[in-house]
């Protein structure tokens, strides 16, 4: 039983929470876009991108897409056959959401760890963060490792079919 809008009794709080979650997700995605924009502007003005900026770039990409797939899309990608507010997806969309959410959350977490290691090396070992001494191979390792690890860890549940409600 539900009202004229298809909302079952007791689900109005759940719907309010989902709408609030989408608003917070939009704010988080906007913050990530501002960070990405700042790095893009530096690159466009031919400024060298520092090691920490490379780590923050990877972190922001992971944060943007994990927020999009998990908080913003939330229950829209859940199969429509489930009694969840706003569910309008399929098993395939549910799998995509699970994989992408896990991939980008892991990318954010590993990027955060990469940024911590970069700061440690800058402070304790005297690595240069910017300028002419920021080597491309260092930036590639500190940005590529989080992406590679996240992809590896996200593929394991995909092959075990662990991203669905089933």
Coordinates of N, CA and C in Angstrom, one line a residue:
X1 N 0.8 -1.2 0.0 CA 0.0 0.0 0.0 C 0.9 1.2 0.0
X2 N 0.5 2.2 -0.7 CA 1.2 3.5 -0.8 C 0.3 4.6 -1.1
X3 N 0.8 5.8 -1.2 CA 0.0 6.9 -1.5 C -0.1 7.1 -3.1
X4 N -0.6 8.2 -3.5 CA -0.7 8.5 -4.9 C 0.6 8.6 -5.6
X5 N 1.7 8.9 -4.9 CA 3.0 9.1 -5.5 C 3.8 7.8 -5.5
X6 N 3.3 6.7 -5.1 CA 4.0 5.4 -5.1 C 4.9 5.3 -3.9
X7 N 4.7 6.1 -2.9 CA 5.6 6.0 -1.7 C 4.8 5.2 -0.6
X8 N 5.5 4.1 -0.2 CA 4.9 3.3 0.9 C 4.9 4.1 2.2
X9 N 4.0 3.6 3.1 CA 4.0 4.3 4.4 C 5.3 4.0 5.1
X10 N 5.8 5.1 5.8 CA 7.1 5.0 6.5 C 8.3 5.3 5.7
X11 N 8.1 5.5 4.4 CA 9.3 5.7 3.5 C 9.6 7.2 3.3
X12 N 8.7 8.1 3.8 CA 9.0 9.5 3.6 C 10.3 10.0 4.2
X13 N 10.7 9.4 5.4 CA 11.9 9.8 6.0 C 13.1 9.3 5.1
X14 N 12.9 8.1 4.6 CA 13.9 7.5 3.7 C 14.1 8.3 2.4
X15 N 13.0 8.8 1.9 CA 13.1 9.7 0.7 C 13.8 11.0 1.0
X16 N 13.4 11.6 2.2 CA 14.1 12.8 2.6 C 15.6 12.6 2.7
X17 N 16.0 11.5 3.3 CA 17.4 11.2 3.5 C 18.1 11.1 2.1
X18 N 17.4 10.4 1.2 CA 18.0 10.2 -0.1 C 18.2 11.5 -0.9
X19 N 17.2 12.4 -0.7 CA 17.3 13.7 -1.4 C 18.5 14.5 -0.7
X20 N 18.5 14.5 0.6 CA 19.6 15.2 1.3 C 21.0 14.6 0.9
X21 N 21.1 13.3 0.7 CA 22.3 12.7 0.3 C 22.7 13.2 -1.1
X22 N 21.8 13.3 -2.0 CA 22.1 13.8 -3.3 C 22.6 15.2 -3.3
X23 N 22.0 16.1 -2.4 CA 22.5 17.5 -2.3 C 23.9 17.5 -1.8
X24 N 24.2 16.7 -0.7 CA 25.6 16.6 -0.2 C 26.5 16.1 -1.3
X25 N 26.1 15.1 -2.0 CA 26.9 14.5 -3.1 C 27.2 15.6 -4.1
X26 N 26.3 16.4 -4.5 CA 26.5 17.5 -5.5 C 27.5 18.5 -5.0
X27 N 27.5 18.8 -3.7 CA 28.5 19.7 -3.1 C 29.9 19.1 -3.1
X28 N 30.0 17.8 -2.8 CA 31.3 17.1 -2.8 C 31.8 17.1 -4.3
X29 N 31.0 16.8 -5.2 CA 31.4 16.7 -6.6 C 31.8 18.1 -7.1
X30 N 31.1 19.2 -6.7 CA 31.5 20.5 -7.0 C 32.9 20.9 -6.5
X31 N 33.2 20.5 -5.2 CA 34.5 20.7 -4.6 C 35.6 20.0 -5.4
X32 N 35.3 18.8 -5.8 CA 36.3 18.0 -6.6 C 36.5 18.7 -8.0
X33 N 35.5 19.2 -8.6 CA 35.6 19.9 -9.8 C 36.5 21.2 -9.7
X34 N 36.3 21.9 -8.6 CA 37.1 23.1 -8.4 C 38.6 22.7 -8.3
X35 N 38.9 21.7 -7.6 CA 40.3 21.2 -7.5 C 40.9 20.8 -8.8
X36 N 40.1 20.0 -9.6 CA 40.5 19.6 -10.9 C 40.7 20.8 -11.8
X37 N 39.8 21.8 -11.7 CA 39.9 23.0 -12.5 C 41.2 23.8 -12.2
X38 N 41.5 23.9 -10.9 CA 42.7 24.6 -10.5 C 44.0 23.9 -11.1
X39 N 44.0 22.6 -11.1 CA 45.2 21.9 -11.7 C 45.2 22.0 -13.2
X40 N 44.0 22.0 -13.8 CA 43.9 22.2 -15.3 C 44.4 23.6 -15.7
X41 N 44.1 24.6 -14.9 CA 44.5 26.0 -15.2 C 46.0 26.1 -15.1
X42 N 46.6 25.4 -14.1 CA 48.0 25.5 -13.9 C 48.7 24.8 -15.1
X43 N 48.2 23.7 -15.5 CA 48.7 23.0 -16.7 C 48.6 23.8 -18.0
X44 N 47.4 24.4 -18.1 CA 47.2 25.2 -19.3 C 48.1 26.4 -19.4
X45 N 48.5 27.0 -18.3 CA 49.5 28.1 -18.2 C 50.9 27.6 -18.2
X46 N 51.1 26.3 -18.6 CA 52.4 25.8 -18.8 C 53.2 25.7 -17.4
X47 N 52.5 25.7 -16.3 CA 53.2 25.5 -15.0 C 53.4 24.0 -14.8
X48 N 54.5 23.7 -14.2 CA 54.8 22.3 -13.9 C 53.8 21.9 -12.7
X49 N 53.3 20.7 -12.8 CA 52.4 20.1 -11.8 C 53.3 19.4 -10.8
X50 N 53.1 19.8 -9.5 CA 53.9 19.2 -8.5 C 53.5 17.8 -8.1
X51 N 54.3 17.1 -7.4 CA 54.1 15.8 -7.0 C 52.8 15.7 -6.1
X52 N 52.6 16.6 -5.2 CA 51.4 16.6 -4.3 C 50.2 16.9 -5.2
X53 N 50.3 17.8 -6.1 CA 49.2 18.2 -7.0 C 48.7 17.0 -7.8
X54 N 49.7 16.1 -8.2 CA 49.4 14.9 -9.0 C 48.6 14.0 -8.1
X55 N 49.0 13.8 -6.9 CA 48.3 13.0 -5.9 C 46.9 13.5 -5.7
X56 N 46.8 14.8 -5.5 CA 45.5 15.4 -5.2 C 44.6 15.3 -6.5
X57 N 45.2 15.4 -7.7 CA 44.4 15.2 -8.9 C 43.8 13.8 -8.9
X58 N 44.6 12.7 -8.6 CA 44.1 11.4 -8.6 C 43.0 11.2 -7.5
X59 N 43.3 11.8 -6.3 CA 42.3 11.8 -5.2 C 41.0 12.4 -5.6
X60 N 41.0 13.6 -6.3 CA 39.8 14.3 -6.7 C 39.0 13.5 -7.7
X61 N 39.7 12.9 -8.7 CA 39.0 12.1 -9.7 C 38.3 10.9 -9.0
X62 N 39.0 10.3 -8.1 CA 38.4 9.2 -7.3 C 37.2 9.6 -6.5
X63 N 37.4 10.8 -5.8 CA 36.3 11.3 -5.0 C 35.1 11.7 -5.8
X64 N 35.3 12.4 -7.0 CA 34.2 12.8 -7.8 C 33.4 11.6 -8.3
X65 N 34.0 10.6 -8.9 CA 33.3 9.5 -9.4 C 32.7 8.5 -8.4
X66 N 33.4 8.4 -7.2 CA 32.8 7.5 -6.2 C 31.6 8.2 -5.6
X67 N 31.6 9.5 -5.5 CA 30.5 10.3 -5.0 C 29.3 10.2 -6.0
X68 N 29.6 10.3 -7.3 CA 28.6 10.3 -8.3 C 27.9 8.9 -8.3
X69 N 28.7 7.8 -8.3 CA 28.1 6.5 -8.5 C 27.4 6.0 -7.2
X70 N 27.9 6.4 -6.1 CA 27.4 5.8 -4.8 C 26.4 6.8 -4.2
X71 N 26.7 8.0 -3.9 CA 25.8 8.9 -3.2 C 24.8 9.5 -4.1
X72 N 25.3 10.0 -5.2 CA 24.3 10.8 -6.1 C 23.4 9.8 -6.8
X73 N 23.9 8.8 -7.4 CA 23.0 7.8 -8.1 C 22.3 6.9 -7.1
X74 N 22.8 6.7 -6.0 CA 22.3 5.9 -4.9 C 21.3 4.8 -5.4
X75 N 20.0 5.0 -5.0 CA 19.1 3.9 -5.3 C 18.5 3.9 -6.7
X76 N 18.9 4.9 -7.6 CA 18.4 4.9 -8.9 C 18.9 3.7 -9.7
X77 N 20.0 3.2 -9.4 CA 20.6 2.1 -10.1 C 20.2 0.7 -9.6
X78 N 19.5 0.7 -8.4 CA 19.0 -0.6 -7.9 C 17.9 -1.1 -8.8
X79 N 17.9 -2.4 -9.0 CA 16.8 -3.0 -9.8 C 15.4 -2.6 -9.4
X80 N 14.6 -2.2 -10.4 CA 13.2 -1.7 -10.1 C 12.4 -2.7 -9.4
X81 N 12.7 -4.0 -9.4 CA 11.9 -5.0 -8.7 C 12.0 -4.9 -7.2
X82 N 13.0 -4.2 -6.7 CA 13.2 -4.1 -5.3 C 12.4 -3.0 -4.7
X83 N 11.9 -3.2 -3.5 CA 11.0 -2.1 -2.9 C 11.8 -1.0 -2.2
X84 N 12.6 -0.3 -3.0 CA 13.5 0.7 -2.5 C 13.0 2.0 -3.2
X85 N 12.9 3.1 -2.5 CA 12.5 4.4 -3.1 C 13.5 4.8 -4.3
X86 N 12.9 5.2 -5.4 CA 13.6 5.7 -6.6 C 14.3 4.6 -7.3
X87 N 14.1 3.3 -7.0 CA 14.8 2.2 -7.7 C 14.3 2.1 -9.1
X88 N 15.1 2.2 -10.1 CA 14.7 2.1 -11.5 C 15.7 1.5 -12.4
X89 N 16.7 0.7 -11.8 CA 17.7 0.1 -12.6 C 17.5 -1.3 -12.9
X90 N 18.5 -2.0 -13.3 CA 18.5 -3.4 -13.6 C 19.6 -4.1 -12.9
X91 N 19.7 -5.4 -13.0 CA 20.9 -6.1 -12.4 C 22.2 -5.5 -13.0
X92 N 22.2 -5.2 -14.3 CA 23.5 -4.7 -14.9 C 23.8 -3.4 -14.3
X93 N 22.9 -2.5 -14.1 CA 23.2 -1.1 -13.6 C 23.6 -1.3 -12.1
X94 N 23.1 -2.2 -11.4 CA 23.5 -2.4 -10.0 C 24.9 -2.9 -10.0
X95 N 25.3 -3.8 -10.9 CA 26.7 -4.3 -11.0 C 27.6 -3.2 -11.4
X96 N 27.2 -2.3 -12.3 CA 28.1 -1.2 -12.7 C 28.3 -0.3 -11.5
X97 N 27.2 0.0 -10.8 CA 27.3 0.9 -9.7 C 28.2 0.3 -8.6
X98 N 28.1 -0.9 -8.3 CA 29.0 -1.6 -7.3 C 30.4 -1.5 -7.8
X99 N 30.7 -1.9 -9.0 CA 32.1 -1.9 -9.5 C 32.7 -0.5 -9.5
X100 N 32.0 0.4 -10.1 CA 32.5 1.8 -10.2 C 32.6 2.4 -8.8
X101 N 31.7 2.2 -7.9 CA 31.8 2.8 -6.6 C 33.0 2.2 -5.9
X102 N 33.2 0.9 -5.9 CA 34.3 0.3 -5.3 C 35.6 0.7 -5.9
X103 N 35.7 0.8 -7.2 CA 36.9 1.2 -8.0 C 37.3 2.6 -7.5
X104 N 36.4 3.6 -7.6 CA 36.7 4.9 -7.3 C 36.9 5.2 -5.8
X105 N 36.2 4.5 -4.9 CA 36.5 4.6 -3.5 C 37.9 4.1 -3.2
X106 N 38.2 3.0 -3.7 CA 39.6 2.5 -3.5 C 40.6 3.4 -4.1
X107 N 40.3 4.0 -5.3 CA 41.3 4.9 -5.8 C 41.5 6.1 -4.9
X108 N 40.4 6.6 -4.3 CA 40.5 7.7 -3.4 C 41.3 7.3 -2.2
X109 N 41.1 6.2 -1.6 CA 41.8 5.7 -0.4 C 43.3 5.5 -0.7
X110 N 43.6 4.9 -1.8 CA 45.0 4.7 -2.2 C 45.7 6.0 -2.6
X111 N 44.9 6.9 -3.2 CA 45.5 8.2 -3.5 C 45.8 9.0 -2.2
X112 N 45.0 8.8 -1.2 CA 45.2 9.5 0.1 C 46.5 8.9 0.7
X113 N 46.7 7.6 0.6 CA 47.9 7.0 1.1 C 49.1 7.4 0.3
X114 N 48.9 7.6 -1.0 CA 50.0 8.0 -1.9 C 50.4 9.5 -1.5
X115 N 49.4 10.3 -1.2 CA 49.7 11.7 -0.8 C 50.4 11.7 0.5
X116 N 50.1 10.8 1.5 CA 50.8 10.8 2.7 C 52.2 10.4 2.6
X117 N 52.5 9.4 1.7 CA 53.8 8.9 1.4 C 54.6 10.1 0.8
X118 N 54.0 10.8 -0.2 CA 54.7 11.9 -0.8 C 55.1 13.0 0.2
X119 N 54.2 13.3 1.1 CA 54.5 14.3 2.1 C 55.6 13.8 3.0
X120 N 55.6 12.6 3.3 CA 56.6 12.0 4.2 C 58.0 12.1 3.5
X121 N 58.0 11.8 2.2 CA 59.3 11.8 1.4 C 59.8 13.3 1.2
X122 N 58.8 14.2 1.1 CA 59.2 15.6 0.9 C 59.8 16.1 2.3
X123 N 59.1 15.8 3.4 CA 59.5 16.4 4.6 C 60.7 15.6 5.2
X124 N 60.7 14.3 5.2 CA 61.8 13.5 5.8 C 63.0 13.3 4.9
X125 N 62.8 13.1 3.6 CA 63.9 12.8 2.7 C 64.4 13.9 1.8
X126 N 63.7 15.0 1.9 CA 64.1 16.2 1.2 C 63.8 16.2 -0.3
X127 N 62.8 15.4 -0.7 CA 62.3 15.4 -2.1 C 61.7 16.8 -2.4
X128 N 61.9 17.2 -3.6 CA 61.3 18.5 -4.0 C 59.8 18.3 -4.5
X129 N 59.0 19.2 -4.1 CA 57.6 19.0 -4.5 C 57.2 19.7 -5.8
X130 N 57.9 20.7 -6.1 CA 57.6 21.4 -7.4 C 58.8 21.9 -8.1
X131 N 58.6 22.7 -9.1 CA 59.8 23.2 -9.8 C 60.4 22.3 -10.7
X132 N 61.6 22.4 -11.0 CA 62.3 21.6 -12.0 C 62.6 20.2 -11.6
X133 N 62.6 20.0 -10.3 CA 63.1 18.7 -9.8 C 61.9 17.7 -9.7
X134 N 60.7 18.0 -10.0 CA 59.6 17.1 -9.9 C 59.7 16.2 -11.2
X135 N 60.1 15.0 -11.0 CA 60.4 14.1 -12.1 C 59.1 13.5 -12.5
X136 N 58.9 13.3 -13.8 CA 57.7 12.6 -14.4 C 57.5 11.2 -13.8
X137 N 58.6 10.4 -13.7 CA 58.5 9.1 -13.2 C 57.9 9.0 -11.8
X138 N 58.3 10.0 -11.0 CA 57.8 10.1 -9.6 C 56.3 10.4 -9.6
X139 N 55.9 11.3 -10.4 CA 54.4 11.7 -10.5 C 53.6 10.5 -11.1
X140 N 54.2 9.8 -12.1 CA 53.5 8.6 -12.7 C 53.3 7.5 -11.6
X141 N 54.4 7.3 -10.8 CA 54.2 6.2 -9.8 C 53.2 6.6 -8.8
X142 N 53.3 7.8 -8.3 CA 52.4 8.3 -7.2 C 50.9 8.4 -7.7
X143 N 50.7 8.6 -9.0 CA 49.3 8.7 -9.5 C 48.9 7.3 -10.1
X144 N 49.8 6.6 -10.7 CA 49.5 5.3 -11.3 C 49.2 4.1 -10.3
X145 N 50.0 4.1 -9.2 CA 49.8 3.1 -8.2 C 48.4 3.0 -7.6
X146 N 47.8 4.1 -7.2 CA 46.5 4.1 -6.7 C 45.5 3.6 -7.7
X147 N 45.6 4.0 -9.0 CA 44.7 3.5 -10.0 C 44.9 2.0 -10.3
X148 N 46.1 1.6 -10.4 CA 46.3 0.1 -10.6 C 45.8 -0.7 -9.5
X149 N 46.1 -0.3 -8.2 CA 45.7 -1.1 -7.1 C 44.1 -1.1 -7.0
X150 N 43.5 0.0 -7.2 CA 42.1 0.1 -7.2 C 41.4 -0.8 -8.2
X151 N 42.0 -0.8 -9.4 CA 41.4 -1.6 -10.5 C 41.6 -3.1 -10.1
X152 N 42.7 -3.5 -9.6 CA 43.0 -4.9 -9.2 C 42.0 -5.3 -8.1
X153 N 41.8 -4.4 -7.1 CA 40.9 -4.8 -6.0 C 39.4 -4.7 -6.4
X154 N 39.1 -3.9 -7.4 CA 37.7 -3.8 -7.9 C 37.3 -5.0 -8.8
X155 N 38.3 -5.6 -9.5 CA 38.0 -6.7 -10.4 C 37.7 -8.0 -9.7
X156 N 38.3 -8.2 -8.5 CA 38.1 -9.4 -7.8 C 36.6 -9.7 -7.5
X157 N 35.9 -8.7 -6.9 CA 34.4 -9.0 -6.6 C 33.6 -9.1 -7.9
X158 N 34.1 -8.4 -9.0 CA 33.3 -8.4 -10.2 C 33.3 -9.9 -10.8
X159 N 34.5 -10.6 -10.7 CA 34.5 -11.9 -11.2 C 33.8 -12.9 -10.3
X160 N 33.7 -12.5 -9.0 CA 32.9 -13.4 -8.1 C 31.4 -13.0 -8.0
X161 N 31.0 -12.1 -8.9 CA 29.6 -11.7 -9.0 C 29.1 -11.2 -7.6
X162 N 29.9 -10.4 -7.0 CA 29.6 -9.9 -5.6 C 29.0 -8.5 -5.6
X163 N 28.7 -7.9 -6.7 CA 28.2 -6.5 -6.8 C 26.7 -6.4 -6.9
X164 N 25.9 -7.5 -6.7 CA 24.5 -7.4 -6.8 C 23.8 -7.7 -5.5
X165 N 22.5 -7.4 -5.5 CA 21.7 -7.8 -4.3 C 21.5 -9.3 -4.2
X166 N 21.7 -10.0 -5.3 CA 21.4 -11.4 -5.3 C 22.3 -12.2 -4.3

